[in-house]
JSON list of C-alpha atoms in Angstrom, two decimals:
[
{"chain": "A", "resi": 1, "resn": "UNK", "atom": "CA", "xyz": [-14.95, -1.91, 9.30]},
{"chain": "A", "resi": 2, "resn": "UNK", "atom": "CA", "xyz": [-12.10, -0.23, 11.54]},
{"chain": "A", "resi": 3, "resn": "UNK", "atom": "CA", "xyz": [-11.64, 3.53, 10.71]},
{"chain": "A", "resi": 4, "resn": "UNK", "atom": "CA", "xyz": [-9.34, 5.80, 11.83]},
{"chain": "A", "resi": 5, "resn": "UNK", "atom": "CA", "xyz": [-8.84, 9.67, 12.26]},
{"chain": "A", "resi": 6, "resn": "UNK", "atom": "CA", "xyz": [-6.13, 11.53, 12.75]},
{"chain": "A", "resi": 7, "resn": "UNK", "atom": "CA", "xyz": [-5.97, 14.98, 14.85]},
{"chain": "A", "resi": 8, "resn": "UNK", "atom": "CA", "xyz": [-3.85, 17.64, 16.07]},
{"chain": "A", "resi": 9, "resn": "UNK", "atom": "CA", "xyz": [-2.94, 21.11, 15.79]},
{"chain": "A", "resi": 10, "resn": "UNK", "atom": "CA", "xyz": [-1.86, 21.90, 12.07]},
{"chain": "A", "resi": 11, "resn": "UNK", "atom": "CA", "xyz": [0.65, 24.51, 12.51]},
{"chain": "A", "resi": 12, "resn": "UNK", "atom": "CA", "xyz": [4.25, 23.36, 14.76]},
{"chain": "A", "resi": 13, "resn": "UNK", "atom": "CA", "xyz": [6.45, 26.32, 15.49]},
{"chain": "A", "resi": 14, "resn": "UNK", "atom": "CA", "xyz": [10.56, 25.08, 15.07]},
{"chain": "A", "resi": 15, "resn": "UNK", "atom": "CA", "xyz": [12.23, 23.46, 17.55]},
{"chain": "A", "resi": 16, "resn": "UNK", "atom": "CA", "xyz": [9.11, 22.97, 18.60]},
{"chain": "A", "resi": 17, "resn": "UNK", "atom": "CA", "xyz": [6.83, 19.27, 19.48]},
{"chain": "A", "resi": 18, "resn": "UNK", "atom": "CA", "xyz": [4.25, 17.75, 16.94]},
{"chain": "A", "resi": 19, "resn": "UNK", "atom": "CA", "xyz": [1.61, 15.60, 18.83]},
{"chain": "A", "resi": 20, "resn": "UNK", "atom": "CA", "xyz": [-0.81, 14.13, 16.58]},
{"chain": "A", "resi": 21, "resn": "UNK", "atom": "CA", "xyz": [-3.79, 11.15, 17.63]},
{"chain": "A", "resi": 22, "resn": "UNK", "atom": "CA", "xyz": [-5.08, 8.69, 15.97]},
{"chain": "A", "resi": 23, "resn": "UNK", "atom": "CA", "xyz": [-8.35, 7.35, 16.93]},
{"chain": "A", "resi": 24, "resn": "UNK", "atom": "CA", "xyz": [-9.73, 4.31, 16.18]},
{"chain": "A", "resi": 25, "resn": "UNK", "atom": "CA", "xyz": [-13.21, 3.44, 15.75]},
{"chain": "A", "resi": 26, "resn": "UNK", "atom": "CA", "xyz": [-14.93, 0.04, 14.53]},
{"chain": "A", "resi": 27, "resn": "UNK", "atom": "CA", "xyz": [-12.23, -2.27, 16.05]},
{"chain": "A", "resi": 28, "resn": "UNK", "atom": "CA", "xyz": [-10.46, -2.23, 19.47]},
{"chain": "A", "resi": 29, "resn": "UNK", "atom": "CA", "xyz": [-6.88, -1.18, 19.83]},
{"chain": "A", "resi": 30, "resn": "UNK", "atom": "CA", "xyz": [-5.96, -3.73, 21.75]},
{"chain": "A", "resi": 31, "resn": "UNK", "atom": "CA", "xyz": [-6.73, -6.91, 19.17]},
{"chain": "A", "resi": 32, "resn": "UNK", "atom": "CA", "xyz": [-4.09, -8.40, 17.36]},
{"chain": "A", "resi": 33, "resn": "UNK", "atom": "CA", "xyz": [-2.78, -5.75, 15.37]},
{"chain": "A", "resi": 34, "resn": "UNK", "atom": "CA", "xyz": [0.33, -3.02, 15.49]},
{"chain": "A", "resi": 35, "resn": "UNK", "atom": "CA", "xyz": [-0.74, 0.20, 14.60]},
{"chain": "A", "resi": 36, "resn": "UNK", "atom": "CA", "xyz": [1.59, 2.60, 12.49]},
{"chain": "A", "resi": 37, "resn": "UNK", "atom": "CA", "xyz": [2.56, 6.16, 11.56]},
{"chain": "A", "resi": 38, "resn": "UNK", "atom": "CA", "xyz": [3.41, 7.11, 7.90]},
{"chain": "A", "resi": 39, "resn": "UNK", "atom": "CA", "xyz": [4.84, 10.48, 6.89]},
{"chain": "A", "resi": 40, "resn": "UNK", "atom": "CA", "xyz": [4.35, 12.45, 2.96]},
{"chain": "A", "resi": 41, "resn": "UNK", "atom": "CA", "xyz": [6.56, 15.90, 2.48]},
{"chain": "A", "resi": 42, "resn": "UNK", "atom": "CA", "xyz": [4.04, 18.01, 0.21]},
{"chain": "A", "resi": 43, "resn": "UNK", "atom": "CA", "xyz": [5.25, 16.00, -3.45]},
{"chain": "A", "resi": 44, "resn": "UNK", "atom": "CA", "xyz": [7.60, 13.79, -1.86]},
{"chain": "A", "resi": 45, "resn": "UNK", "atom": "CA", "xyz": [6.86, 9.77, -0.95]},
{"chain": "A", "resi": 46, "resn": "UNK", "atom": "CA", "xyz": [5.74, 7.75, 1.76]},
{"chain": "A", "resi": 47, "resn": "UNK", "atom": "CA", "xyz": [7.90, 7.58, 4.96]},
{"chain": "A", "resi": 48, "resn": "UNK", "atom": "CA", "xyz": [7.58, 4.76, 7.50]},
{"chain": "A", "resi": 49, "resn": "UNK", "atom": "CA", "xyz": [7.75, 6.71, 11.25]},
{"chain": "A", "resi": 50, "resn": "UNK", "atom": "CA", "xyz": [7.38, 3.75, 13.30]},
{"chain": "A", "resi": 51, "resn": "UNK", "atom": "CA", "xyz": [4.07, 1.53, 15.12]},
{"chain": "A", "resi": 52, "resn": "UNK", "atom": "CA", "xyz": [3.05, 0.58, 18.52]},
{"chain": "A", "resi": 53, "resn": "UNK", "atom": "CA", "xyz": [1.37, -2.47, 19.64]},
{"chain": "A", "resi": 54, "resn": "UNK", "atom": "CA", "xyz": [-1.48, -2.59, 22.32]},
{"chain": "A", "resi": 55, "resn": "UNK", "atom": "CA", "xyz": [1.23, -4.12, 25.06]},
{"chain": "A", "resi": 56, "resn": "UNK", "atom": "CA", "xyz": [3.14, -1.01, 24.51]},
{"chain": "A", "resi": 57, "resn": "UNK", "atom": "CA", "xyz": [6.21, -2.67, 22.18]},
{"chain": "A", "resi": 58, "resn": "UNK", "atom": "CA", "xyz": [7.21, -0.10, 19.43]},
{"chain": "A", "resi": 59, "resn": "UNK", "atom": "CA", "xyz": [9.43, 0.33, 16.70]},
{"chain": "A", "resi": 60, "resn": "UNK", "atom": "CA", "xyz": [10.77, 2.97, 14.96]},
{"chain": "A", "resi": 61, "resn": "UNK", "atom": "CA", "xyz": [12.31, 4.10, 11.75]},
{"chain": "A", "resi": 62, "resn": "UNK", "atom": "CA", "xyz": [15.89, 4.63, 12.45]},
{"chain": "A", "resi": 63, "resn": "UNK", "atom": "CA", "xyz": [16.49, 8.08, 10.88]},
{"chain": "A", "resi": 64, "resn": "UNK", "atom": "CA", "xyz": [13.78, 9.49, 13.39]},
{"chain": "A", "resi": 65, "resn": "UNK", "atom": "CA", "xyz": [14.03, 7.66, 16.39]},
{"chain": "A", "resi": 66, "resn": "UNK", "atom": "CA", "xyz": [16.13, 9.69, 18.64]},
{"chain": "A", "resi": 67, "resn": "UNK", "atom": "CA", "xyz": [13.04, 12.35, 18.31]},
{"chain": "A", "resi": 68, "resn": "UNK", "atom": "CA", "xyz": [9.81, 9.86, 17.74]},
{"chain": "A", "resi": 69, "resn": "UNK", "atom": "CA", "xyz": [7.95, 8.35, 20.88]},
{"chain": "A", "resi": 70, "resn": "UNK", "atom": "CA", "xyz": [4.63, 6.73, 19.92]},
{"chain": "A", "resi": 71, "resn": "UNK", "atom": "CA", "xyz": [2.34, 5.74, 22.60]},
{"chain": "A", "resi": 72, "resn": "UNK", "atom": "CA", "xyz": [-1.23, 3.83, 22.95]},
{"chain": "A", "resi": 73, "resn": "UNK", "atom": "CA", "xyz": [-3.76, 4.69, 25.36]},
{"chain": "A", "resi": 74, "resn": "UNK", "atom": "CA", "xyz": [-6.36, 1.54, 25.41]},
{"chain": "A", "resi": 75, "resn": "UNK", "atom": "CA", "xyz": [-8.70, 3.47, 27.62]},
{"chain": "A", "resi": 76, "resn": "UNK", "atom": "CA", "xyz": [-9.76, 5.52, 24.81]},
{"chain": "A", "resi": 77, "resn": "UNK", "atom": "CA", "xyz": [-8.77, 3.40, 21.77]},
{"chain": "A", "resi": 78, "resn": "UNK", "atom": "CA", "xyz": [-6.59, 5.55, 19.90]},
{"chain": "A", "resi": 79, "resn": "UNK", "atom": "CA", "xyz": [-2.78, 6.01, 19.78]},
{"chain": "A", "resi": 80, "resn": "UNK", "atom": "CA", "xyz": [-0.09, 9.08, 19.29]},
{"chain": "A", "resi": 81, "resn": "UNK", "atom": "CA", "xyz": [2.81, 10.64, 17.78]},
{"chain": "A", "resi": 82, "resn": "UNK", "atom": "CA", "xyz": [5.10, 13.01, 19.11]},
{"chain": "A", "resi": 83, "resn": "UNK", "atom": "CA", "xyz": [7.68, 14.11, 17.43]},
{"chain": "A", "resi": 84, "resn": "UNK", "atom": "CA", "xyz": [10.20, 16.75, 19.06]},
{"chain": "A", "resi": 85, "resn": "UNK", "atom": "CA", "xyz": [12.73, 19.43, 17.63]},
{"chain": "A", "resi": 86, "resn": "UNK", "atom": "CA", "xyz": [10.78, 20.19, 14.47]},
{"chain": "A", "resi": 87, "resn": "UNK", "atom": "CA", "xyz": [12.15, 21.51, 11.40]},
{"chain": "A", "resi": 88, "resn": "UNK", "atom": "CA", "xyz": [10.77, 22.85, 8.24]},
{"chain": "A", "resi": 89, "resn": "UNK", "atom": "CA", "xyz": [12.11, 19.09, 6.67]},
{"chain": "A", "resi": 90, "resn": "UNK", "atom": "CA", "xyz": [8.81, 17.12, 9.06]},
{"chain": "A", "resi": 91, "resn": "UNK", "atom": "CA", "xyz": [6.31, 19.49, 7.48]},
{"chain": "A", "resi": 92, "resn": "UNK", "atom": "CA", "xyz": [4.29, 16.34, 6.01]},
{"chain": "A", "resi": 93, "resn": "UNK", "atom": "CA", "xyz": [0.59, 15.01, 5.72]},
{"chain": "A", "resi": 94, "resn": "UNK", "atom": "CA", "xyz": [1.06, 12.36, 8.49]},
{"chain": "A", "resi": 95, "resn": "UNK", "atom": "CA", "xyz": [-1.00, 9.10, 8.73]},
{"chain": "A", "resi": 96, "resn": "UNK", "atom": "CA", "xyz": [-1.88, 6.94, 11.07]},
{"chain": "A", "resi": 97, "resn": "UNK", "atom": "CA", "xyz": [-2.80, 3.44, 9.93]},
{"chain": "A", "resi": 98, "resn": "UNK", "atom": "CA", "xyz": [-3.34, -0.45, 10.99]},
{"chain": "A", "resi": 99, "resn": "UNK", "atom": "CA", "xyz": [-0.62, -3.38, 10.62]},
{"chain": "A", "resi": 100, "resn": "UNK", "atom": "CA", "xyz": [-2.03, -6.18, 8.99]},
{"chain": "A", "resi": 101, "resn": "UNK", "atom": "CA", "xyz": [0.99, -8.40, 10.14]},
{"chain": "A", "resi": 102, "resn": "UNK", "atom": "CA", "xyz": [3.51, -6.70, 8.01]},
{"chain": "A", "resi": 103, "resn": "UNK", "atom": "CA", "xyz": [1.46, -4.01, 5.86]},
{"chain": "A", "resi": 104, "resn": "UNK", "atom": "CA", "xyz": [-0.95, -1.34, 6.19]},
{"chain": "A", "resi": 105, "resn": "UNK", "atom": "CA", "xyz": [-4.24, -2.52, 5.67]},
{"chain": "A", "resi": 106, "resn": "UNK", "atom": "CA", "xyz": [-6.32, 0.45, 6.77]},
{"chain": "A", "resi": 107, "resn": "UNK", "atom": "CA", "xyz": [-5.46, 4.22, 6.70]},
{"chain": "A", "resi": 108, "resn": "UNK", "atom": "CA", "xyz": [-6.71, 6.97, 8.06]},
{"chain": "A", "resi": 109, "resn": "UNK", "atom": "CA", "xyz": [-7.44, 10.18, 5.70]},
{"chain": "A", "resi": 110, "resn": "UNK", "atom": "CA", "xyz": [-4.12, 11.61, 6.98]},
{"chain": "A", "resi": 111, "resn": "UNK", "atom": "CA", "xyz": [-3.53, 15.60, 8.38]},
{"chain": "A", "resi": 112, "resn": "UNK", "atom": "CA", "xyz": [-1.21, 17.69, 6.83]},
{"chain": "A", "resi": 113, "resn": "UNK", "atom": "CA", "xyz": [1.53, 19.52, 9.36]},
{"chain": "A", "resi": 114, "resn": "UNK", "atom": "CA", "xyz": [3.40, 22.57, 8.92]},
{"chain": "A", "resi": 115, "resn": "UNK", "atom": "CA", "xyz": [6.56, 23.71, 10.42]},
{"chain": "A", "resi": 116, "resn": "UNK", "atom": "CA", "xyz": [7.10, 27.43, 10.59]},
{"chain": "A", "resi": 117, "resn": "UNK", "atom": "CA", "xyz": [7.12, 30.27, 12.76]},
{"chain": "C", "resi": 1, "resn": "UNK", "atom": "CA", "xyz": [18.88, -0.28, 6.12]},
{"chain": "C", "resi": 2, "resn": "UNK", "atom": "CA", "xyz": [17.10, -1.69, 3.61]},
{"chain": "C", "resi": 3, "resn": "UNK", "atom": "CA", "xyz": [16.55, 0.40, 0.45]},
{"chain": "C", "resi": 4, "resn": "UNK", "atom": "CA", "xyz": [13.77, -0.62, -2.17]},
{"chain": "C", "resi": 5, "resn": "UNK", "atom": "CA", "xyz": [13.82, 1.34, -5.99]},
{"chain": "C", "resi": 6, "resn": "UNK", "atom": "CA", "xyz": [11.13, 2.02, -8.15]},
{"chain": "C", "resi": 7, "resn": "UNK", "atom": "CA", "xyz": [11.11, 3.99, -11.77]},
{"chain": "C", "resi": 8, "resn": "UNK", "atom": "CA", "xyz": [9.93, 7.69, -11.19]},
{"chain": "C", "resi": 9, "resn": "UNK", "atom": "CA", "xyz": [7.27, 7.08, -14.12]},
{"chain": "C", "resi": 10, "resn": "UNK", "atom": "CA", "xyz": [6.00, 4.82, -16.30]},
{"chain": "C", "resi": 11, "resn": "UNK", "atom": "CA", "xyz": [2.82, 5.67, -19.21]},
{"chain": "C", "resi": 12, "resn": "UNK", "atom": "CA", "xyz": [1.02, 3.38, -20.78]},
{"chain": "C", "resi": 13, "resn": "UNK", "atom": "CA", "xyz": [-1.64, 3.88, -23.41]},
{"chain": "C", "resi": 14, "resn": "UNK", "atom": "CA", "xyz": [-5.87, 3.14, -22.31]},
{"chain": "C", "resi": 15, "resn": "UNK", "atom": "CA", "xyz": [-6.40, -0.60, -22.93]},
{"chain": "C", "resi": 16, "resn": "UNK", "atom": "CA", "xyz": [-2.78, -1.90, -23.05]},
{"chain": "C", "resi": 17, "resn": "UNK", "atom": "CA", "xyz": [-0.21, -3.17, -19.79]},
{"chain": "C", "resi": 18, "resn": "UNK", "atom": "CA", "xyz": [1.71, -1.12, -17.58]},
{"chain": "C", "resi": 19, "resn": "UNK", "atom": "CA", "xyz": [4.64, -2.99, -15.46]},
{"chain": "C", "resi": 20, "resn": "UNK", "atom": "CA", "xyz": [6.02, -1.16, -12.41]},
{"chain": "C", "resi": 21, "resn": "UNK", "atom": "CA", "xyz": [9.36, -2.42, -10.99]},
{"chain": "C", "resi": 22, "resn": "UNK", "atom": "CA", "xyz": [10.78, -2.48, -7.22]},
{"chain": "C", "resi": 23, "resn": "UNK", "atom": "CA", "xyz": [14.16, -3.31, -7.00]},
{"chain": "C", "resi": 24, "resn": "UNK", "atom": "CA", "xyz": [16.01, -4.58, -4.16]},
{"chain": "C", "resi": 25, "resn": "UNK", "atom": "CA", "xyz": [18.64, -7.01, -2.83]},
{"chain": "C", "resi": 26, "resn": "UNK", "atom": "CA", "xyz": [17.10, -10.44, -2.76]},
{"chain": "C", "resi": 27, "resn": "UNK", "atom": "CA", "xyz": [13.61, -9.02, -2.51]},
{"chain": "C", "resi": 28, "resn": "UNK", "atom": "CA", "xyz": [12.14, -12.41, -3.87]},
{"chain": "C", "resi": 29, "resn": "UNK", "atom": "CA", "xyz": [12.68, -13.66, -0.33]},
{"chain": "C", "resi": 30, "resn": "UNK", "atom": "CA", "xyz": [10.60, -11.09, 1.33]},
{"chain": "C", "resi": 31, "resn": "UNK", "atom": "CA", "xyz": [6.84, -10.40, 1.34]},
{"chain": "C", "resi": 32, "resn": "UNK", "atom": "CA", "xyz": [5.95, -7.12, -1.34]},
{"chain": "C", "resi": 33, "resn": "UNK", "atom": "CA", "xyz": [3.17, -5.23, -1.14]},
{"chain": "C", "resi": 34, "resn": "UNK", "atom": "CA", "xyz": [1.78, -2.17, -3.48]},
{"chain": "C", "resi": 35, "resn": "UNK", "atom": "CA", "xyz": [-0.39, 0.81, -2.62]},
{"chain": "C", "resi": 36, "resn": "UNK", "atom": "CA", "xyz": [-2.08, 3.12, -5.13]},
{"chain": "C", "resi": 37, "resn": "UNK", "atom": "CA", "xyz": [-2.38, 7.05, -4.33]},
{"chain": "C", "resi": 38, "resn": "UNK", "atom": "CA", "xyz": [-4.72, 9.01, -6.25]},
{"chain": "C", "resi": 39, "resn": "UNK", "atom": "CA", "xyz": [-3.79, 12.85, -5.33]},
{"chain": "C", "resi": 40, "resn": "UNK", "atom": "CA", "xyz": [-5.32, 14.16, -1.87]},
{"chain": "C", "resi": 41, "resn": "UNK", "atom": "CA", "xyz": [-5.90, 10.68, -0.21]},
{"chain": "C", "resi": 42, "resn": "UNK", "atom": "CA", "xyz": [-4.76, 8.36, 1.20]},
{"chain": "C", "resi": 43, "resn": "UNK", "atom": "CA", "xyz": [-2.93, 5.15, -0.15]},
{"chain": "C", "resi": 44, "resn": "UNK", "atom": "CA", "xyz": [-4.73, 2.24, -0.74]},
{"chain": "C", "resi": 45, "resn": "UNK", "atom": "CA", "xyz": [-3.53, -1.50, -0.97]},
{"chain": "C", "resi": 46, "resn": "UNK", "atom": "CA", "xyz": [-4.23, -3.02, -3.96]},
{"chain": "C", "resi": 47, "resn": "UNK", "atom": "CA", "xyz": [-1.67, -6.36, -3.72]},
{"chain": "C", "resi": 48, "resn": "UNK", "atom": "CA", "xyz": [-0.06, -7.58, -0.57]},
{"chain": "C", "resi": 49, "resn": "UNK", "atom": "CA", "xyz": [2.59, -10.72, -0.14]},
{"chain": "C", "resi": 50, "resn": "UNK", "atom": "CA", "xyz": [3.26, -10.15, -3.73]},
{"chain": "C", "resi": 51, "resn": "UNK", "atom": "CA", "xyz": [0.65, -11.56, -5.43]},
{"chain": "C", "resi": 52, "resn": "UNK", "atom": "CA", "xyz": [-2.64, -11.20, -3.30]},
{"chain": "C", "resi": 53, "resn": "UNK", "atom": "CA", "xyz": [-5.55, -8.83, -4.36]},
{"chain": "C", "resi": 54, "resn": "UNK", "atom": "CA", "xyz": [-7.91, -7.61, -1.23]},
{"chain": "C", "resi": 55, "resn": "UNK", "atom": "CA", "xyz": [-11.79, -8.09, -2.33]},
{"chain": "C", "resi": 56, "resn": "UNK", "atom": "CA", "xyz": [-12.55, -4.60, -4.13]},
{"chain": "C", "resi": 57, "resn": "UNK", "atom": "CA", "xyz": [-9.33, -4.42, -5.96]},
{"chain": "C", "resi": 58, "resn": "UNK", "atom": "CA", "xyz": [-10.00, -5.11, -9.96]},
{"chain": "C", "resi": 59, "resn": "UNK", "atom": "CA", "xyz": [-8.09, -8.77, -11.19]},
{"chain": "C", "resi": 60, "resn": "UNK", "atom": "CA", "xyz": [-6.68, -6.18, -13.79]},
{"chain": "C", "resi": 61, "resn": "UNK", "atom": "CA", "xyz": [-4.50, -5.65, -10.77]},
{"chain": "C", "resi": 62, "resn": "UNK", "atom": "CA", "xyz": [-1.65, -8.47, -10.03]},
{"chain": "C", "resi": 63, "resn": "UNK", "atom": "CA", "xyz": [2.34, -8.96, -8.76]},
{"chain": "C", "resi": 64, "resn": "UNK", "atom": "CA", "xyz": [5.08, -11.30, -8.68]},
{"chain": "C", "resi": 65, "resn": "UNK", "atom": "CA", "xyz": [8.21, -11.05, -7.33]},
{"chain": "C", "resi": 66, "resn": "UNK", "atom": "CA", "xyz": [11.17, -13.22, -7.55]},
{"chain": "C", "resi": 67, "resn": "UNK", "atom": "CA", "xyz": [14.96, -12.36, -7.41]},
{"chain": "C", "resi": 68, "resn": "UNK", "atom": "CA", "xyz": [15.86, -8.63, -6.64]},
{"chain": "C", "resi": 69, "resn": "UNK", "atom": "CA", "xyz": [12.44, -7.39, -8.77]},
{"chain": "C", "resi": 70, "resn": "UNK", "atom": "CA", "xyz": [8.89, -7.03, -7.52]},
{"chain": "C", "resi": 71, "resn": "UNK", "atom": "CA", "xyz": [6.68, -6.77, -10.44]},
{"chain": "C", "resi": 72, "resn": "UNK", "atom": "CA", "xyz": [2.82, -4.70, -10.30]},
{"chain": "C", "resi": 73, "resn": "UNK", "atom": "CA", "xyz": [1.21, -5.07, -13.43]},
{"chain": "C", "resi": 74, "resn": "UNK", "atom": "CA", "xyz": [-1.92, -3.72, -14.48]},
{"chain": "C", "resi": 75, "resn": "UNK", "atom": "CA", "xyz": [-3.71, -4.48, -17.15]},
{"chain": "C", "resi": 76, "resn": "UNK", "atom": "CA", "xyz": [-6.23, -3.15, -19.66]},
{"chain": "C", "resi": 77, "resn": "UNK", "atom": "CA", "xyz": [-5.29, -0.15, -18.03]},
{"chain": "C", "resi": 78, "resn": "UNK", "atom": "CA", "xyz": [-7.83, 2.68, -17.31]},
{"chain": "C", "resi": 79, "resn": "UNK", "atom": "CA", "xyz": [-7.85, 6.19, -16.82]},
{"chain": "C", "resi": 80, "resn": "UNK", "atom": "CA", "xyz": [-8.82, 5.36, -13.17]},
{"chain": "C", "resi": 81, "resn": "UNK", "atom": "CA", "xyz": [-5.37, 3.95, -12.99]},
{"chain": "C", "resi": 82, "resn": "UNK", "atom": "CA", "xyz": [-3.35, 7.14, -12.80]},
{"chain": "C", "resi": 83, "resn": "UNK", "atom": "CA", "xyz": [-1.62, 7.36, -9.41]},
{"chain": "C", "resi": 84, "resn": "UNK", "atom": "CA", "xyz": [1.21, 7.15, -7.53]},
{"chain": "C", "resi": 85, "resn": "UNK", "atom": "CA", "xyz": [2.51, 3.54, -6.80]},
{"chain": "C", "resi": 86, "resn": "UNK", "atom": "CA", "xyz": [4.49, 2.48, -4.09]},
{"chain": "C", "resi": 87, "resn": "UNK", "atom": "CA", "xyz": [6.07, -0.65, -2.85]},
{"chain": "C", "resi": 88, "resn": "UNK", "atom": "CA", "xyz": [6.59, -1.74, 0.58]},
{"chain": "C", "resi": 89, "resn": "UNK", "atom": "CA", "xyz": [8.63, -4.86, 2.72]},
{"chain": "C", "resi": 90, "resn": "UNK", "atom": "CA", "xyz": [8.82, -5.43, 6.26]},
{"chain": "C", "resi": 91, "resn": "UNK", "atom": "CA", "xyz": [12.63, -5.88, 6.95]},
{"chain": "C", "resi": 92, "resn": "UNK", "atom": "CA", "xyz": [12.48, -8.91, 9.23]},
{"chain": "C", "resi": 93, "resn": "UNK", "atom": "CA", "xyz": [15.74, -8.50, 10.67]},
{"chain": "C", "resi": 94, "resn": "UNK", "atom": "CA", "xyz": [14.84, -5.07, 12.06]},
{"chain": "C", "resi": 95, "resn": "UNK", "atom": "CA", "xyz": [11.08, -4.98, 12.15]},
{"chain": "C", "resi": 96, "resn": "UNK", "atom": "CA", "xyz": [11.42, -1.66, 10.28]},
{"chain": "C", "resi": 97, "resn": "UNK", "atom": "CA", "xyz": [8.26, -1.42, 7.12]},
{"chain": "C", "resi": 98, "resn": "UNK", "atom": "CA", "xyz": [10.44, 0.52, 3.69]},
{"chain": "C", "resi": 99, "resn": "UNK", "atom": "CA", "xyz": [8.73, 1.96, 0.90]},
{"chain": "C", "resi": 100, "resn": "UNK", "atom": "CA", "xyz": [9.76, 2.67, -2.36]},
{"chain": "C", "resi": 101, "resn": "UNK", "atom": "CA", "xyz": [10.55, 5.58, -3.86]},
{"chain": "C", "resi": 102, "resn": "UNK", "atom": "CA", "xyz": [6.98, 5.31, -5.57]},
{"chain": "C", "resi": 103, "resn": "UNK", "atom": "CA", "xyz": [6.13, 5.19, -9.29]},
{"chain": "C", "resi": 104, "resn": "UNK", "atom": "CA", "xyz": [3.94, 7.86, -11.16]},
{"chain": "C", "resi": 105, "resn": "UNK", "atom": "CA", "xyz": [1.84, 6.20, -13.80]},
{"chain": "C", "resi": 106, "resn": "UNK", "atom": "CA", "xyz": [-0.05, 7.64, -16.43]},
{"chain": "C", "resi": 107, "resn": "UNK", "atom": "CA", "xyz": [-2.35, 6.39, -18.89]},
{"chain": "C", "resi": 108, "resn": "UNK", "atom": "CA", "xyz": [-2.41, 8.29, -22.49]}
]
C-alpha cells in the first residue's frame, strides 16, 4: 500500500519561501497517477494547491499559481512544493496526496506550517 | 471557477440518518466524491464518483447526486461518525480538483 510523508521546515519567515516534500514509499512515482498538494488554515477547510504528474505536466489552483511551482524528482520518488512570498494567510497543515484519476485516494499525515517572524 | 456549497452543520441523533448536501451548478454531470476528517488527521475517502464505497468504508456510508445536489448519507449513524465532511469535483474544463466548504456533523 503506497504511503506518503510529508517534510520540511515548520516555521516560514514572511515574504519568505515554503518548500515542503513529499515522499512516496510502496508505489513508484512515476506509474499512472498525478500526485497533489492540499492546504487546511488551522479551523478552516480543505484547499486544492495544485498536482504534478511523473512527465512533469502540472496544474495549479488559480488563486495561487503566480506563487506555486510543484516539481517531481523520479530519482528519489517523491515530489515538492514551493510556495514563495509567504504571508501569515498560507500558515496551513499542508498535504501531499495521490490522484486516483480525479480524487485523492491516499494522503499523507499532513505537516502543519507557520508564517511568522 | 467552480464553486461547490455545503451546510456548515448538520446533527443527527445515534441510530437515525444524517443527509449532507453539496450544491453546485449542474453538479449531477460531474463525478462527486466525499472525505471524512476526524480532528488531527488526515481526510479519508469514504465515497468517490458519487456513489462508490472503497473496501473498509461501512455500507452505512452511501451518495447520489443528480441535478445541482450531491447527496452523503449515513445511516444508523454512530458516534464514530462525527467529523468534518467535505465534497470534492474535478472541473474538467480546467483540470482544477474544488472542495466544499465542508460539513460538521454531529451525532447526539
Amino acid at each position: 500500500q503506497v504511503q506518503l510523508q510529508e517534510s520540511g521546515p515548520g516555521l516560514v519567515k514572511p515574504s519568505g519561501t515554503l518548500s515542503l516534500t513529499c515522499a512516496v514509499s510502496g508505489g513508484s512515482i512515476s506509474s499512472n497517477y498525478w500526485w497533489s498538494w492540499v492546504r487546511q488554515p488551522p479551523g478552516k477547510g480543505l484547499e486544492w494547491i495544485g498536482e504534478i504528474y511523473h512527465s512533469g505536466s502540472a496544474n495549479y489552483n488559480p488563486s495561487l499559481k503566480s506563487r506555486v511551482s510543484i516539481s517531481v524528482d523520479k530519482s528519489k520518488n517523491q515530489f515538492s512544493l514551493k510556495l514563495s512570498s509567504v504571508t501569515a494567510a498560507d500558515t496551513a497543515v499542508y498535504y501531499c496526496a495521490r490522484v486516483f484519476v480525479d480524487y485523492c485516494d491516499f494522503w499523507g499525515q499532513g505537516t502543519l506550517v507557520t508564517v511568522s517572524s | 471557477s467552480y464553486e461547490v456549497t455545503q451546510p456548515l452543520s448538520v446533527s443527527v441523533a445515534l441510530g437515525q440518518t444524517a443527509r449532507i448536501t453539496c450544491g453546485g451548478n449542474n453538479i449531477g454531470s460531474k463525478n462527486v466524491h466525499w472525505y471524512q476528517q476526524k480532528p488531527g488527521q488526515a481526510p479519508v475517502v469514504v465515497i468517490y464518483r458519487d456513489s462508490n464505497r472503497p473496501s473498509g468504508i461501512p455500507e452505512r456510508f452511501s451518495g447520489s447526486n443528480s441535478g445541482n445536489t450531491a447527496t452523503l448519507t449515513i445511516s444508523r449513524a454512530q458516534a464514530g461518525d462525527e467529523a468534518d465532511y467535505y465534497c470534492q469535483v474535478w472541473d474538467s474544463s480546467t483540470a482544477w480538483k474544488v472542495f466544499g466548504t465542508g460539513t460538521k456533523v454531529t451525532v447526539l
